[in-house]
Coordinates of C-alpha atoms in Angstrom, one line a residue:
M361 CA 56.2 -102.4 175.5
L362 CA 54.6 -105.7 176.4
R363 CA 55.7 -105.0 180.1
S364 CA 54.5 -101.4 180.3
T365 CA 51.0 -102.3 178.9
N366 CA 51.0 -105.3 181.7
S367 CA 51.9 -102.6 184.3
R368 CA 49.1 -100.0 183.4
L369 CA 46.6 -103.0 183.1
Q370 CA 47.5 -104.1 186.6
K371 CA 47.3 -100.9 188.1
R372 CA 44.1 -100.2 186.5
T373 CA 43.1 -103.7 188.2
I374 CA 44.4 -102.5 191.7
I375 CA 42.2 -99.1 191.3
W376 CA 39.1 -100.8 190.4
L377 CA 39.5 -103.5 193.0
D378 CA 40.0 -100.4 195.7
L379 CA 36.9 -98.6 194.5
I380 CA 34.8 -101.6 194.6
A381 CA 36.2 -102.3 198.3
I382 CA 35.4 -98.7 199.3
S383 CA 31.8 -98.9 198.1
L384 CA 31.3 -102.3 199.8
I385 CA 32.8 -100.7 203.0
I386 CA 30.4 -97.8 202.6
L387 CA 27.5 -100.3 201.9
A388 CA 28.5 -102.5 205.0
A389 CA 28.5 -99.2 207.2
A390 CA 25.1 -98.4 205.9
I391 CA 23.4 -101.9 206.8
A392 CA 25.1 -101.8 210.1
S393 CA 23.7 -98.2 210.6
F394 CA 20.2 -99.2 209.1
P395 CA 18.3 -99.5 212.2
S396 CA 19.4 -95.9 213.6
L397 CA 18.8 -94.4 209.9
E398 CA 15.4 -95.5 210.1
Y399 CA 14.8 -94.4 213.7
G400 CA 17.0 -92.1 215.1
A401 CA 20.5 -92.6 216.6
P402 CA 20.7 -94.8 219.8
S403 CA 19.8 -93.2 223.0
G404 CA 23.4 -93.7 224.5
H405 CA 24.7 -91.9 227.3
S406 CA 25.4 -88.7 225.6
I407 CA 22.7 -88.6 223.2
S408 CA 20.8 -85.3 224.4
Y409 CA 24.1 -83.5 224.3
N410 CA 25.0 -84.9 221.1
L411 CA 21.3 -84.1 219.5
A412 CA 21.3 -80.3 220.8
W413 CA 24.9 -79.9 220.0
L414 CA 24.4 -80.8 216.6
A415 CA 21.1 -79.1 216.0
N416 CA 22.9 -75.9 217.2
F417 CA 26.1 -76.3 215.5
S418 CA 25.1 -77.3 212.2
S419 CA 22.5 -74.3 212.1
Q420 CA 25.2 -71.7 212.9
L421 CA 27.3 -73.3 210.4
L422 CA 25.1 -73.6 207.6
H423 CA 24.4 -69.7 208.0
G424 CA 27.8 -68.8 207.8
D425 CA 29.5 -69.0 211.3
L426 CA 32.5 -71.0 210.1
Y427 CA 33.5 -71.9 213.5
P428 CA 30.5 -72.0 216.0
R429 CA 32.1 -71.9 219.3
W430 CA 29.4 -70.0 221.0
L431 CA 26.0 -71.8 220.6
A432 CA 23.7 -68.9 221.1
N433 CA 20.3 -70.9 221.1
M434 CA 21.5 -73.4 223.9
N435 CA 20.0 -73.1 227.3
H436 CA 16.5 -71.8 226.1
G437 CA 18.5 -69.2 224.0
E438 CA 21.1 -67.9 226.6
G439 CA 23.9 -69.4 224.8
S440 CA 26.8 -71.7 225.7
P441 CA 30.6 -71.8 225.2
V442 CA 30.7 -75.5 224.5
F443 CA 32.6 -75.5 221.3
F444 CA 35.4 -73.3 222.9
F445 CA 36.2 -76.6 224.6
Y446 CA 34.6 -79.5 222.7
A447 CA 36.5 -81.0 219.9
P448 CA 34.3 -79.7 216.6
L449 CA 35.3 -82.0 213.9
P450 CA 32.8 -84.8 214.4
F451 CA 30.2 -82.0 214.2
Y452 CA 31.4 -80.7 210.9
I453 CA 31.1 -84.3 209.5
S454 CA 27.9 -84.7 210.8
T455 CA 26.6 -81.7 209.3
L456 CA 26.8 -83.6 206.2
G457 CA 24.1 -85.9 207.7
V458 CA 21.9 -82.7 208.3
L459 CA 22.2 -81.9 204.6
M460 CA 21.7 -85.3 203.5
F461 CA 18.5 -85.6 205.4
H462 CA 17.3 -82.1 205.8
T463 CA 13.8 -83.1 206.2
S464 CA 14.3 -85.8 208.8
K465 CA 14.5 -85.1 212.7
I466 CA 17.8 -84.4 214.2
G467 CA 18.1 -88.0 215.7
I468 CA 18.2 -89.4 212.1
Q469 CA 20.6 -86.6 211.0
L470 CA 23.0 -87.3 213.7
A471 CA 22.8 -90.9 212.9
A472 CA 23.6 -90.3 209.2
G473 CA 26.9 -88.4 210.6
E474 CA 27.7 -91.4 212.6
W475 CA 27.4 -93.6 209.4
I476 CA 29.9 -91.4 207.8
L477 CA 32.2 -91.7 210.4
L478 CA 31.7 -95.4 210.5
A479 CA 32.4 -95.8 206.8
L480 CA 35.3 -93.4 207.1
S481 CA 36.9 -95.5 209.7
G482 CA 36.6 -98.7 207.6
M483 CA 38.2 -96.6 204.5
T484 CA 41.2 -95.3 206.4
F485 CA 41.8 -99.0 207.7
Y486 CA 41.6 -100.4 204.2
L487 CA 44.0 -97.8 203.4
F488 CA 46.5 -98.9 205.8
M489 CA 46.2 -102.4 205.5
R490 CA 46.2 -102.4 201.6
Q491 CA 49.7 -102.0 201.7
H492 CA 50.4 -105.1 203.4
V493 CA 47.6 -107.5 202.3
S494 CA 45.3 -108.2 199.4
A495 CA 42.3 -106.3 198.4
V496 CA 39.9 -109.1 200.1
S497 CA 41.7 -109.5 203.2
A498 CA 41.9 -105.7 203.9
L499 CA 38.6 -105.6 202.9
I500 CA 37.4 -108.1 205.7
G501 CA 39.5 -106.6 208.2
A502 CA 37.6 -103.2 207.6
G503 CA 34.7 -104.9 208.0
L504 CA 35.8 -106.3 211.5
Y505 CA 37.1 -102.9 212.4
M506 CA 33.8 -101.3 211.7
L507 CA 32.0 -103.8 213.9
M508 CA 34.5 -104.1 216.8
P509 CA 32.6 -104.6 220.2
Y510 CA 34.1 -101.5 222.0
H511 CA 33.9 -99.4 218.5
F512 CA 30.3 -100.3 217.4
E513 CA 28.7 -101.5 220.4
I514 CA 30.1 -99.5 223.2
D515 CA 31.0 -96.1 221.7
L516 CA 28.1 -95.6 219.0
W517 CA 25.3 -97.8 220.9
R518 CA 25.7 -97.3 224.4
R519 CA 27.8 -94.3 225.1
Q520 CA 27.2 -92.0 221.9
A521 CA 30.7 -91.0 222.2
I522 CA 31.0 -89.5 219.1
G523 CA 34.5 -88.1 219.5
E524 CA 35.9 -91.4 220.3
L525 CA 33.8 -92.8 217.1
A526 CA 35.5 -90.2 215.0
N527 CA 39.2 -91.0 216.2
Y528 CA 38.7 -94.8 214.8
A529 CA 39.0 -93.2 211.5
W530 CA 42.2 -91.3 212.3
M531 CA 44.2 -93.9 214.0
P532 CA 44.7 -96.0 211.0
L533 CA 45.6 -92.9 208.6
S534 CA 48.1 -91.6 211.2
T535 CA 49.8 -95.0 211.2
Y536 CA 49.4 -95.1 207.5
F537 CA 51.6 -91.9 207.0
V538 CA 54.2 -93.1 209.9
E539 CA 54.8 -95.9 207.4
R540 CA 55.1 -93.8 204.3
I541 CA 57.6 -91.4 205.9
H542 CA 59.7 -94.5 206.8
K543 CA 59.5 -96.0 203.2
E544 CA 59.5 -93.0 201.1
N545 CA 60.6 -90.0 203.1
R546 CA 57.0 -88.6 202.2
G547 CA 53.8 -88.1 204.1
I548 CA 54.7 -85.4 206.4
V549 CA 51.5 -83.4 205.3
G550 CA 49.4 -86.6 205.6
L551 CA 50.9 -87.2 209.3
S552 CA 50.3 -83.6 210.3
V553 CA 46.7 -83.5 209.1
S554 CA 45.7 -86.8 210.3
Y555 CA 47.2 -85.9 213.7
S556 CA 45.3 -82.8 214.0
A557 CA 42.2 -84.6 213.1
L558 CA 42.7 -86.6 216.1
I559 CA 43.1 -83.7 218.4
F560 CA 40.1 -81.9 216.5
S561 CA 38.0 -85.1 217.2
H562 CA 38.7 -86.1 220.8
L563 CA 41.5 -84.7 222.9
P564 CA 41.6 -87.6 225.7
T565 CA 42.0 -90.2 223.1
A566 CA 44.4 -88.3 220.9
L567 CA 46.6 -88.2 224.1
L568 CA 46.2 -91.8 224.8
F569 CA 46.9 -92.7 221.1
S570 CA 50.1 -90.4 220.9
P571 CA 52.6 -92.8 222.9
F572 CA 51.5 -95.5 220.5
I573 CA 52.5 -93.4 217.5
A574 CA 55.9 -92.9 219.1
V575 CA 56.2 -96.6 220.0
Y576 CA 55.3 -97.4 216.2
A577 CA 57.6 -95.1 215.0
A578 CA 60.4 -96.4 217.3
I579 CA 59.8 -100.0 216.0
L580 CA 60.2 -98.9 212.3
Y581 CA 63.2 -96.8 213.2
T582 CA 65.1 -100.0 214.3
E583 CA 64.9 -101.3 210.8
N584 CA 67.2 -98.6 209.3
R585 CA 68.2 -96.3 212.3
S586 CA 67.4 -93.4 210.1
R587 CA 67.7 -90.3 212.1
R588 CA 65.9 -88.5 209.5
F589 CA 62.8 -90.6 209.6
L590 CA 62.6 -89.6 213.5
K591 CA 63.0 -85.9 212.5
N592 CA 60.3 -86.2 210.0
I593 CA 57.9 -87.9 212.5
A594 CA 58.2 -85.4 215.0
R595 CA 57.9 -82.5 212.4
G596 CA 55.0 -84.2 211.5
L597 CA 53.5 -84.3 215.0
F598 CA 54.7 -80.9 215.6
F599 CA 52.9 -79.4 212.7
G600 CA 49.6 -81.4 213.7
I601 CA 49.7 -79.9 216.8
A602 CA 50.3 -76.4 215.5
I603 CA 47.3 -77.0 212.7
A604 CA 45.0 -77.7 215.8
G605 CA 46.1 -74.4 217.4
I606 CA 42.9 -73.0 216.5
Y607 CA 41.0 -75.2 218.9
L608 CA 43.9 -76.2 221.2
V609 CA 44.7 -72.7 222.7
P610 CA 41.2 -71.6 223.5
A611 CA 40.3 -75.0 224.6
L612 CA 43.3 -75.4 227.1
F613 CA 43.4 -71.6 228.2
T614 CA 39.9 -70.7 228.6
Q615 CA 38.9 -73.1 231.2
Q616 CA 38.8 -70.6 233.9
Y617 CA 35.5 -69.3 232.6
I618 CA 33.6 -72.3 232.9
L619 CA 33.0 -75.2 235.8
T620 CA 35.9 -77.4 234.8
D621 CA 35.8 -78.7 238.2
K622 CA 32.7 -80.8 237.5
L623 CA 35.2 -82.8 234.9
W624 CA 37.8 -83.6 237.5
N625 CA 35.7 -84.1 240.2
P626 CA 36.4 -87.4 242.5
N627 CA 33.7 -89.7 240.6
F628 CA 36.3 -89.2 237.6
D629 CA 39.4 -89.9 239.3
F630 CA 41.3 -92.2 237.3
H631 CA 42.0 -94.6 240.1
R632 CA 38.0 -95.5 240.3
W633 CA 38.1 -96.8 236.5
F634 CA 40.9 -99.3 236.2
L635 CA 39.7 -102.8 234.9
P636 CA 37.8 -104.7 236.1
I637 CA 35.5 -102.2 237.5
L638 CA 34.8 -102.9 241.4
G639 CA 33.0 -101.5 244.2
T640 CA 30.3 -98.7 243.9
N641 CA 31.5 -98.0 240.4
R642 CA 30.3 -101.3 239.1
S643 CA 27.2 -101.3 237.0
P644 CA 25.7 -103.3 233.9
F645 CA 27.8 -100.9 231.6
T646 CA 31.0 -101.6 233.3
D647 CA 30.4 -105.3 233.7
R648 CA 29.6 -105.6 229.8
L649 CA 32.5 -103.0 229.1
F650 CA 34.8 -105.7 230.5
V651 CA 33.4 -108.9 228.8
V652 CA 33.6 -106.9 225.6
L653 CA 37.3 -106.1 226.0
L654 CA 38.1 -109.7 227.0
L655 CA 36.3 -111.3 224.4
T656 CA 38.2 -108.6 221.8
T657 CA 41.5 -109.7 223.3
A658 CA 40.6 -113.5 223.0
M659 CA 40.1 -112.6 219.2
A660 CA 43.5 -111.2 219.3
M661 CA 45.2 -114.0 220.8
L662 CA 43.7 -116.8 218.6
C663 CA 44.9 -115.0 215.8
W664 CA 48.2 -114.6 217.2
F665 CA 48.2 -118.5 218.2
S666 CA 47.9 -119.3 214.6
A667 CA 50.3 -117.1 213.3
W668 CA 52.9 -118.2 216.1
K669 CA 52.2 -121.7 215.4
Y670 CA 52.2 -122.0 211.6
H671 CA 53.7 -119.0 210.4
R672 CA 56.5 -118.3 212.5
N673 CA 58.6 -117.0 209.6
V674 CA 56.4 -114.4 208.0
L675 CA 53.7 -113.4 210.4
P676 CA 55.3 -112.8 213.9
K677 CA 57.5 -109.7 212.7
S678 CA 54.3 -108.2 211.0
I679 CA 52.1 -108.6 214.1
F680 CA 54.8 -107.9 216.6
P681 CA 53.9 -104.3 216.9
W682 CA 50.1 -104.9 217.2
L683 CA 50.8 -107.3 219.9
L684 CA 52.9 -104.9 221.7
F685 CA 50.0 -102.4 221.4
L686 CA 47.7 -104.9 222.5
M687 CA 49.9 -105.3 225.7
L688 CA 50.2 -101.8 226.7
A689 CA 46.8 -101.0 226.2
W690 CA 45.9 -103.3 228.7
F691 CA 48.6 -102.3 231.0
L692 CA 47.3 -98.8 230.9
M693 CA 43.9 -100.2 231.7
L694 CA 44.7 -102.2 234.8
P695 CA 45.7 -100.9 238.2
I696 CA 49.4 -102.2 237.9
S697 CA 49.9 -98.9 235.7
T698 CA 49.0 -96.7 238.5
P699 CA 52.5 -95.3 239.2
L700 CA 52.7 -94.4 235.4
W701 CA 49.3 -92.4 235.8
Q702 CA 50.5 -90.9 238.9
I703 CA 53.5 -89.3 237.4
T704 CA 52.0 -88.0 234.4
P705 CA 49.3 -85.4 235.5
F706 CA 48.1 -84.7 232.2
L707 CA 46.9 -88.3 231.8
W708 CA 44.4 -87.6 234.5
K709 CA 42.0 -85.4 232.4
V710 CA 41.4 -88.5 230.3
Q711 CA 39.1 -89.7 233.2
F712 CA 38.9 -93.2 232.2
P713 CA 41.8 -95.7 231.7
W714 CA 39.6 -97.7 229.6
R715 CA 39.5 -95.4 226.9
V716 CA 42.6 -96.8 225.6
S717 CA 40.2 -99.6 224.3
I718 CA 40.1 -97.9 221.2
V719 CA 43.8 -99.0 220.6
V720 CA 42.9 -102.7 221.5
D721 CA 40.2 -102.7 218.5
F722 CA 42.9 -101.3 216.2
A723 CA 45.6 -103.6 217.2
T724 CA 42.9 -106.9 217.0
A725 CA 41.8 -105.9 213.7
V726 CA 45.2 -105.5 212.4
I727 CA 46.3 -108.9 213.7
F728 CA 43.0 -110.6 212.2
T729 CA 43.6 -109.0 208.7
Y730 CA 47.2 -110.6 208.7
T731 CA 45.5 -114.0 209.7
V732 CA 43.2 -113.6 206.9
Q733 CA 46.0 -112.9 204.5
R734 CA 47.8 -115.8 205.7
A735 CA 44.9 -118.2 205.9
M736 CA 43.8 -117.2 202.2
A737 CA 47.6 -117.8 201.1
S738 CA 48.4 -120.8 202.8
R739 CA 44.9 -122.3 203.3
D740 CA 45.7 -124.4 206.3
S741 CA 42.7 -125.6 208.3
L742 CA 44.0 -123.8 211.5
S743 CA 44.0 -120.5 210.0
Y744 CA 40.5 -120.8 208.6
L745 CA 39.2 -122.1 212.1
V746 CA 40.5 -119.1 213.7
V747 CA 39.0 -116.6 211.0
S748 CA 35.6 -118.5 211.6
L749 CA 35.9 -118.6 215.5
V750 CA 36.6 -114.7 215.5
G751 CA 33.7 -114.1 213.2
L752 CA 31.4 -116.2 215.2
S753 CA 32.6 -114.3 218.4
L754 CA 31.9 -111.0 216.5
I755 CA 28.5 -112.0 215.8
Y756 CA 27.8 -113.6 219.1
C757 CA 28.9 -110.0 220.7
S758 CA 26.9 -108.2 218.1
Y759 CA 24.0 -110.2 218.7
T760 CA 23.7 -109.9 222.6
G761 CA 24.9 -106.4 222.8
R762 CA 22.2 -105.2 220.4
T763 CA 19.4 -107.3 222.5
V764 CA 20.9 -105.7 225.6
I765 CA 20.9 -102.2 224.4
G766 CA 17.6 -102.0 222.7
N767 CA 17.7 -98.1 222.9
L768 CA 16.1 -97.1 219.6
D769 CA 13.1 -94.8 219.9
P770 CA 10.6 -97.6 219.2
L771 CA 11.9 -99.6 222.1
E772 CA 12.3 -96.8 224.5
D773 CA 9.8 -95.7 227.1
T774 CA 7.8 -92.9 225.7
H775 CA 8.2 -90.8 229.0
Y776 CA 11.8 -91.0 228.5
I777 CA 11.8 -90.1 224.8
A778 CA 9.5 -86.9 225.5
Y779 CA 12.0 -85.9 228.3
R780 CA 15.0 -86.4 226.0
D781 CA 13.2 -84.4 223.3
A782 CA 12.4 -81.6 225.6
E783 CA 15.8 -81.2 226.8
V784 CA 17.5 -81.2 223.1
S785 CA 14.5 -78.7 222.3
A786 CA 15.5 -76.6 225.1
G787 CA 19.4 -76.9 224.2
H788 CA 20.2 -78.1 228.0
D789 CA 24.0 -78.2 228.0
A790 CA 26.5 -80.3 230.0
P791 CA 26.9 -78.7 233.3
E792 CA 30.7 -78.6 232.8
Y793 CA 29.9 -76.1 230.2
T794 CA 28.2 -73.8 232.7
T795 CA 29.7 -70.1 232.4
L796 CA 31.4 -69.2 235.8
W797 CA 29.4 -66.0 236.1
T798 CA 26.1 -68.0 235.8
M799 CA 27.2 -70.3 238.7
Q800 CA 28.3 -67.3 241.0
A801 CA 24.7 -65.7 240.3
I802 CA 22.9 -68.6 241.2
H803 CA 24.7 -69.3 244.6
G804 CA 25.7 -72.9 243.9
K805 CA 22.3 -74.2 242.8
S806 CA 22.1 -76.5 239.7
A807 CA 22.3 -74.7 236.5
D808 CA 20.2 -77.2 234.9
T809 CA 17.1 -76.1 236.8
V810 CA 17.8 -72.3 236.3
S811 CA 17.8 -71.7 232.6
E812 CA 14.3 -71.2 231.2
R813 CA 12.6 -69.3 228.1
R814 CA 13.1 -65.6 228.8
E815 CA 12.5 -62.3 226.8
E816 CA 15.1 -61.3 224.4
L817 CA 15.5 -57.9 226.0
S818 CA 14.3 -57.1 229.5
F819 CA 14.1 -53.6 230.7
D820 CA 11.3 -50.9 232.0
K821 CA 9.1 -50.4 228.9
S822 CA 7.7 -47.2 230.4
K823 CA 11.1 -45.4 229.6
G824 CA 11.0 -45.9 226.0
A825 CA 11.4 -49.0 223.4
I826 CA 14.2 -51.2 222.4
K827 CA 14.1 -53.3 219.6
V828 CA 16.1 -56.2 218.0
D829 CA 17.3 -55.2 214.4
E830 CA 19.7 -58.2 214.0
W831 CA 20.3 -61.3 216.5
K832 CA 23.2 -63.4 215.4
P833 CA 25.6 -65.5 217.6
R834 CA 28.1 -63.1 219.2
E835 CA 26.5 -60.2 217.6
I836 CA 23.4 -58.5 218.5
L837 CA 22.1 -55.2 216.8
L838 CA 19.4 -53.0 218.9
D839 CA 17.3 -49.9 217.8
V840 CA 17.3 -48.0 221.0
D841 CA 14.8 -45.1 221.9
L842 CA 14.7 -44.2 225.5
K843 CA 13.9 -41.1 227.5
Q844 CA 16.3 -41.7 230.0
N845 CA 19.0 -44.1 231.1
T846 CA 17.7 -47.9 231.6
E847 CA 18.9 -50.8 232.9
L848 CA 18.9 -53.6 230.0
T849 CA 19.1 -57.1 230.2
I850 CA 20.0 -59.5 227.2
R851 CA 19.1 -63.3 227.0
Q852 CA 22.8 -64.2 226.5
F853 CA 25.0 -65.3 229.1
Y854 CA 27.9 -63.1 230.1
Y855 CA 31.3 -64.2 228.8
P856 CA 34.5 -62.6 228.4
G857 CA 34.5 -60.7 225.2
W858 CA 31.2 -59.5 225.1
H859 CA 31.2 -55.7 224.7
A860 CA 28.6 -52.9 223.7
H861 CA 29.1 -49.7 222.0
I862 CA 26.7 -47.2 220.2
V863 CA 27.2 -47.3 216.4
D864 CA 26.9 -43.6 215.7
D865 CA 29.4 -42.2 218.0
A866 CA 31.4 -45.4 218.5
R867 CA 30.9 -44.9 222.6
D868 CA 31.7 -48.0 224.4
L869 CA 29.2 -49.2 227.2
D870 CA 30.2 -51.2 230.3
I871 CA 28.7 -54.8 230.4
K872 CA 28.5 -56.9 233.6
P873 CA 26.9 -60.1 234.4
G874 CA 23.5 -59.8 235.7
K875 CA 22.7 -60.7 239.5
S876 CA 19.9 -63.1 238.9
I877 CA 21.6 -65.8 236.6
G878 CA 24.4 -64.1 234.8
L879 CA 22.9 -62.9 231.5
I880 CA 24.4 -59.6 229.9
R881 CA 23.5 -56.6 231.7
L882 CA 24.2 -52.9 230.8
T883 CA 23.0 -49.5 231.3
A884 CA 21.6 -48.0 228.1
P885 CA 21.8 -44.3 227.8
G886 CA 18.7 -42.3 226.9
G887 CA 18.2 -41.1 223.1
H888 CA 17.7 -42.8 219.8
Y889 CA 20.8 -44.7 218.5
R890 CA 21.7 -48.3 217.4
L891 CA 23.5 -50.1 220.1
R892 CA 25.6 -53.2 218.8
V893 CA 26.4 -55.7 221.3
E894 CA 29.2 -58.4 220.4
M895 CA 31.5 -61.0 221.5
A896 CA 34.9 -60.2 220.1
P897 CA 37.4 -62.9 219.6
L898 CA 39.3 -63.8 222.9
W899 CA 43.2 -63.5 223.0
Q900 CA 43.0 -67.2 223.2
E901 CA 41.1 -67.3 219.9
I902 CA 43.5 -64.9 218.0
V903 CA 46.7 -66.6 219.2
G904 CA 45.2 -70.0 218.3
D905 CA 44.2 -68.8 214.7
I906 CA 47.8 -67.3 214.3
I907 CA 49.5 -70.7 215.7
S908 CA 47.0 -72.4 212.9
G909 CA 48.1 -70.1 210.2
I910 CA 52.2 -70.5 211.0
G911 CA 51.6 -74.0 211.3
L912 CA 50.1 -74.5 207.9
L913 CA 52.6 -72.1 206.4
W914 CA 55.5 -73.8 207.9
L915 CA 54.4 -77.2 206.9
M916 CA 54.0 -76.2 203.4
M917 CA 57.4 -74.9 203.1
S918 CA 58.6 -77.9 205.0
C919 CA 57.1 -80.2 202.4
L920 CA 58.4 -78.4 199.4
R921 CA 62.1 -78.7 201.1
T922 CA 61.5 -82.3 201.8
D923 CA 60.1 -83.1 198.5
R924 CA 63.3 -81.6 196.7
R925 CA 65.5 -83.9 198.8
R926 CA 63.3 -87.1 199.1
D927 CA 65.0 -90.3 198.5
P928 CA 64.2 -92.2 195.3
Q929 CA 63.2 -95.2 197.0
K930 CA 59.3 -96.2 196.4
M931 CA 56.9 -97.8 198.5
P932 CA 56.3 -101.4 197.6
A933 CA 53.3 -102.3 195.3
K934 CA 50.3 -103.0 197.0
V935 CA 49.6 -107.0 197.3
A936 CA 47.1 -108.0 194.5

């Protein structure tokens, strides 16, 4: 009876410790994000696109479009297929920021979404490390993970790489469920969901992190040589890919409809972006990137040295996978790995080998957390010194990074702010998402300079009247009253799936891209009728939906079978 009471008391204490730690993580993320929550998201490389995409994505989502692939108001209201290709999960999460700060400007709403993503990364890292170390150590490690130089300075402040930022949350979660499958033969659902979240957030970094999941699973496999463990890992990853089918299939199989060659032009050749960056690609940004990664690796090496010298019987086994991760990540970023890149063409689309820096941050934070745990347990002076040096290095890097950046609205040039806000208001899109028919129509000119505010409907008004009854993304309902056949141009870019039919007699009308800039064009017959113009789901969307549905169903059935046969072995208790 006494033992049972003590056990319940211990569990209650652990729960309270975890709740306090999570609250502190959210608070720490808010403090780190305070400048951007006050003034708006930093003006990093992709800020204009992020603001325009969030404004349009969240608007359509909150009006009932559950998966806004076609953003109807982008490009001066002419539309964009951007979310057929761009991973949507960070913008679903950032829509929470729109709801939380609905009266604020879009920059603050984006900053709120990025605060949520930052806090999520800390919470999932805490969850992962809490199985190995105390609550205090995991909390300190989570704080470091959120503020790692590449994570916080490069991805958030300098690049505004919201997809990579989101994947900092899913890397620890995926690894956590790999461990859970290893220890309990449970966690297939969690691995599938977290792996699909990696894909739904940013496909290039999901691709780069996938081999590290495989390496970690292989290391764990050496402990018990369980083939069942490997099968469950493969099953979890397979289901994760299947769940992401709703995004993956259209993203991979509709690229012929846009200007993807702009993504793979010679400037983005991976050969040009190995570290250190040399030649014409060198810039203050790439120099800073290299310094940040060297400093991060120095942090990891300090922690490893402390572990090897004073705790060689305890820590080396725990930190070996992460030291290996660090070495593999650097290998992929250096020219020595060129032969590997050349024989794996799918890696070319990652564009920048240094994207694997997210793994450098993850591995360094894990090694540091173990060092904090050993310092607290052994109280030796070297461990305390190492932890202090890492903390000082992080403070130094954060300080120099922020003073170099200075890209909050009050610190930016007013002309730049006006230009950026005009771009966002117009919804100017990334050139790679220009529709193929638009580029063909403008004969190679820059699509950025062609789009402008036009009438919703262009036709010869002397031949009658056409009124808009309803204008929704992918669906336009018109009231037509014409004396004779009339050429009609609708202010939406042509894209496969657009079709038109007369509501009253279900007669279909031919649609084609206009000759000027590729807007929808059709011949409306004379008479009074209602005309519906809509973009039906492409076959790629339908196939993706089916694969995701099958994946979810198969996953649930598989988990039920696994639960019935799972081993009785339990995971070890958390470290108090």
